[in-house]
């Protein structure tokens, strides 16, 4: 059975491999002008999602040293982004096939008496990548017991009652964005720092999170927590102890 990176990992085991790695790093410091690192996700599947990210800031030697010091280490999202920051969201959306300008870019139709082409336009914008820019990072939160706010002091987690539809329970650190995100649940997306310095009123405002709805998303949710539901409904039949039957 073939396994990935078995030969590459043996380089770090012996002294000859370490010397070869140090020699390559010295060449990178001397000749390279751009340093990039290969990162992967910790998603629970056989093949991780791999991405190449360029290292910016400092000299080439500092970039190589920083990249080597972070090899095989997990980088949490809180070390990259901060609250109330404007970021870009990049992902893959469902294909809609070939479309005209009216359906693709929502341009205005021409009048009824127009001859040869009711939806024809003088110009149509070019197609761009599936990305949404200028999303405000509302919160960077740990998953346990952090759905409370200053206005709602109820001790609860971010996972709603019954879990998120088609996802389940949130166990890791999560990010709350102001706005929509492309793709279905569990779709891998890329968060990127904004390419421009945001100075608008919408970009500089402080988000004050007042309430997080944790009611069930599978129907008409009435209760925020299981304790609230139990206090309202009282003891149920399924909660009572059943007598043990002995043979």
Coordinates of C-alpha atoms in Angstrom, one line a residue:
X1 CA 0.0 0.0 0.0
X2 CA 1.4 3.4 -1.0
X3 CA 1.5 6.1 1.7
X4 CA 2.0 9.8 1.2
X5 CA 5.2 11.6 2.4
X6 CA 6.9 8.4 3.7
X7 CA 10.2 9.2 1.9
X8 CA 10.1 12.9 2.7
X9 CA 9.6 12.2 6.4
X10 CA 12.7 10.0 6.6
X11 CA 14.8 13.1 5.8
X12 CA 14.2 14.4 9.3
X13 CA 15.2 11.1 11.0
X14 CA 18.9 10.9 10.3
X15 CA 21.8 13.3 10.3
X16 CA 22.4 13.2 6.5
X17 CA 18.8 14.2 5.9
X18 CA 19.0 17.1 8.4
X19 CA 22.2 18.3 6.7
X20 CA 20.4 18.3 3.3
X21 CA 17.4 20.2 4.8
X22 CA 19.7 22.8 6.3
X23 CA 21.6 23.1 3.0
X24 CA 18.3 23.7 1.1
X25 CA 17.2 26.3 3.7
X26 CA 20.5 28.2 3.2
X27 CA 20.0 28.2 -0.5
X28 CA 16.5 29.6 0.0
X29 CA 17.8 32.4 2.2
X30 CA 20.5 33.3 -0.4
X31 CA 18.6 33.0 -3.7
X32 CA 14.9 33.1 -3.2
X33 CA 12.8 36.3 -3.4
X34 CA 9.4 34.9 -2.4
X35 CA 8.8 32.4 0.5
X36 CA 5.6 30.3 0.6
X37 CA 4.3 27.7 3.0
X38 CA 2.0 24.7 2.4
X39 CA -0.7 24.5 4.9
X40 CA -3.6 22.0 5.4
X41 CA -6.8 21.7 7.4
X42 CA -7.5 19.4 10.3
X43 CA -10.8 18.3 8.9
X44 CA -11.7 14.7 9.8
X45 CA -11.2 13.0 6.5
X46 CA -8.6 11.0 4.7
X47 CA -7.4 13.8 2.4
X48 CA -6.9 17.2 4.0
X49 CA -7.4 20.4 2.0
X50 CA -4.0 21.8 1.0
X51 CA -3.3 25.4 0.3
X52 CA -0.2 27.5 -0.5
X53 CA 0.2 30.8 1.4
X54 CA 2.9 33.5 0.9
X55 CA 4.8 34.7 3.9
X56 CA 5.0 38.5 4.0
X57 CA 7.0 40.9 6.2
X58 CA 10.6 41.0 7.2
X59 CA 13.7 39.8 5.3
X60 CA 14.0 36.5 3.4
X61 CA 16.1 35.0 6.2
X62 CA 13.4 36.0 8.8
X63 CA 10.7 34.5 6.6
X64 CA 12.5 31.2 6.3
X65 CA 13.2 31.0 10.0
X66 CA 9.6 31.9 10.8
X67 CA 8.2 29.2 8.4
X68 CA 10.5 26.6 9.8
X69 CA 9.6 27.4 13.4
X70 CA 5.9 26.8 12.6
X71 CA 6.3 23.5 10.7
X72 CA 3.8 20.8 11.9
X73 CA 2.2 23.3 14.3
X74 CA -1.5 24.3 14.4
X75 CA -2.2 28.0 13.9
X76 CA -5.5 29.1 15.6
X77 CA -7.7 31.6 13.8
X78 CA -7.3 34.1 16.7
X79 CA -3.6 34.5 15.9
X80 CA -4.5 35.7 12.3
X81 CA -7.7 37.7 12.6
X82 CA -9.1 40.0 15.3
X83 CA -12.6 41.1 16.2
X84 CA -14.3 43.9 14.2
X85 CA -11.9 43.4 11.3
X86 CA -13.0 43.5 7.7
X87 CA -12.0 40.3 5.8
X88 CA -12.8 38.6 2.5
X89 CA -14.5 35.2 2.1
X90 CA -13.5 33.0 -0.8
X91 CA -15.3 29.8 -1.7
X92 CA -16.9 27.6 -4.4
X93 CA -20.6 28.0 -5.3
X94 CA -23.0 25.9 -7.2
X95 CA -22.7 26.2 -11.0
X96 CA -25.6 27.8 -12.8
X97 CA -24.6 27.0 -16.3
X98 CA -24.6 29.5 -19.2
X99 CA -26.7 32.6 -18.3
X100 CA -27.7 35.8 -20.0
X101 CA -26.9 39.2 -18.6
X102 CA -30.3 39.7 -17.0
X103 CA -30.1 36.5 -15.0
X104 CA -26.4 36.7 -14.4
X105 CA -25.9 40.3 -13.4
X106 CA -29.6 41.4 -12.8
X107 CA -29.5 44.2 -15.3
X108 CA -32.7 46.0 -16.3
X109 CA -34.6 44.7 -19.2
X110 CA -35.2 47.0 -22.2
X111 CA -38.7 48.3 -23.0
X112 CA -41.4 46.1 -24.5
X113 CA -41.2 47.7 -27.9
X114 CA -37.5 46.9 -28.3
X115 CA -36.7 45.1 -31.5
X116 CA -34.4 42.0 -31.6
X117 CA -33.4 41.3 -28.0
X118 CA -35.4 42.4 -25.0
X119 CA -32.6 41.5 -22.6
X120 CA -29.7 42.8 -24.7
X121 CA -27.4 45.3 -23.0
X122 CA -24.8 47.6 -24.3
X123 CA -22.2 46.4 -21.8
X124 CA -22.0 43.4 -19.4
X125 CA -19.5 43.1 -16.6
X126 CA -16.9 40.3 -16.7
X127 CA -17.2 37.3 -14.5
X128 CA -15.2 37.3 -11.3
X129 CA -14.2 34.6 -8.8
X130 CA -16.6 33.3 -6.3
X131 CA -15.7 35.6 -3.4
X132 CA -17.5 38.1 -1.2
X133 CA -15.5 41.1 0.1
X134 CA -15.7 43.3 3.1
X135 CA -17.3 41.0 5.7
X136 CA -17.0 42.2 9.2
X137 CA -15.7 39.7 11.8
X138 CA -18.2 40.0 14.5
X139 CA -16.7 37.6 17.0
X140 CA -13.9 35.1 17.6
X141 CA -15.2 32.8 20.3
X142 CA -14.5 29.5 22.1
X143 CA -17.2 26.9 21.7
X144 CA -18.1 26.1 25.4
X145 CA -20.3 28.5 27.3
X146 CA -19.7 31.6 25.3
X147 CA -23.1 32.3 23.7
X148 CA -24.0 34.7 26.6
X149 CA -23.9 38.4 26.1
X150 CA -24.2 41.5 28.3
X151 CA -27.9 41.6 27.5
X152 CA -28.5 37.8 27.7
X153 CA -26.8 36.3 30.7
X154 CA -28.1 32.8 30.2
X155 CA -25.2 30.3 30.4
X156 CA -25.4 28.4 27.0
X157 CA -23.2 27.2 24.2
X158 CA -23.3 28.3 20.6
X159 CA -24.8 25.0 19.4
X160 CA -28.6 25.3 19.2
X161 CA -30.9 22.7 20.6
X162 CA -30.7 19.6 18.4
X163 CA -27.6 20.9 16.7
X164 CA -27.1 22.8 13.5
X165 CA -29.0 21.3 10.5
X166 CA -26.7 19.2 8.3
X167 CA -23.8 20.0 10.6
X168 CA -24.2 18.9 14.2
X169 CA -22.4 20.3 17.3
X170 CA -19.7 23.0 17.3
X171 CA -16.7 21.6 19.2
X172 CA -13.9 23.9 18.0
X173 CA -13.2 27.6 17.9
X174 CA -15.7 29.4 15.6
X175 CA -16.0 32.7 13.8
X176 CA -19.1 34.9 13.5
X177 CA -19.3 37.0 10.3
X178 CA -21.7 39.8 9.6
X179 CA -23.3 38.9 6.2
X180 CA -23.7 35.7 4.1
X181 CA -21.2 33.1 3.2
X182 CA -21.3 31.1 -0.1
X183 CA -21.8 27.4 -0.3
X184 CA -23.6 24.7 1.7
X185 CA -22.7 23.5 5.2
X186 CA -19.2 22.1 5.7
X187 CA -18.1 23.8 2.5
X188 CA -14.4 24.7 2.9
X189 CA -13.9 28.5 2.6
X190 CA -10.8 30.7 2.7
X191 CA -10.7 33.8 5.0
X192 CA -8.4 36.5 3.7
X193 CA -7.4 39.8 5.1
X194 CA -8.8 42.8 3.2
X195 CA -6.6 44.0 0.4
X196 CA -7.5 47.6 1.0
X197 CA -7.5 49.7 4.2
X198 CA -11.1 50.0 5.2
X199 CA -12.0 53.5 6.4
X200 CA -15.8 53.6 5.9
X201 CA -18.3 54.0 8.7
X202 CA -19.5 50.4 8.2
X203 CA -16.0 49.1 8.4
X204 CA -15.0 51.0 11.5
X205 CA -18.1 50.4 13.6
X206 CA -17.9 48.2 16.7
X207 CA -20.2 45.2 16.8
X208 CA -22.1 44.9 20.1
X209 CA -23.6 41.3 20.1
X210 CA -26.8 41.5 22.1
X211 CA -28.4 38.1 21.6
X212 CA -27.5 34.6 20.2
X213 CA -30.5 32.5 19.3
X214 CA -29.9 28.9 20.4
X215 CA -33.4 27.6 19.8
X216 CA -34.0 24.5 17.7
X217 CA -33.5 25.1 13.9
X218 CA -35.5 22.0 12.9
X219 CA -38.9 23.6 13.6
X220 CA -40.5 26.4 15.5
X221 CA -38.0 26.6 18.3
X222 CA -39.5 27.8 21.6
X223 CA -36.7 27.3 24.1
X224 CA -33.1 28.5 24.3
X225 CA -31.7 25.8 26.6
X226 CA -32.7 22.3 27.7
X227 CA -33.1 23.7 31.3
X228 CA -35.6 26.2 30.1
X229 CA -37.6 23.5 28.3
X230 CA -37.5 21.3 31.3
X231 CA -38.7 24.0 33.6
X232 CA -41.6 24.9 31.3
X233 CA -42.8 21.4 30.5
X234 CA -42.1 19.7 33.9
X235 CA -41.2 16.1 34.3
X236 CA -42.0 14.0 31.2
X237 CA -42.7 10.3 30.9
X238 CA -39.4 9.6 29.4
X239 CA -37.6 11.2 32.3
X240 CA -39.3 9.0 35.0
X241 CA -37.4 5.9 36.3
X242 CA -38.9 2.7 35.0
X243 CA -39.3 -0.2 37.4
X244 CA -36.8 -2.9 37.0
X245 CA -38.3 -6.2 35.9
X246 CA -36.7 -9.3 37.5
X247 CA -37.1 -12.8 36.1

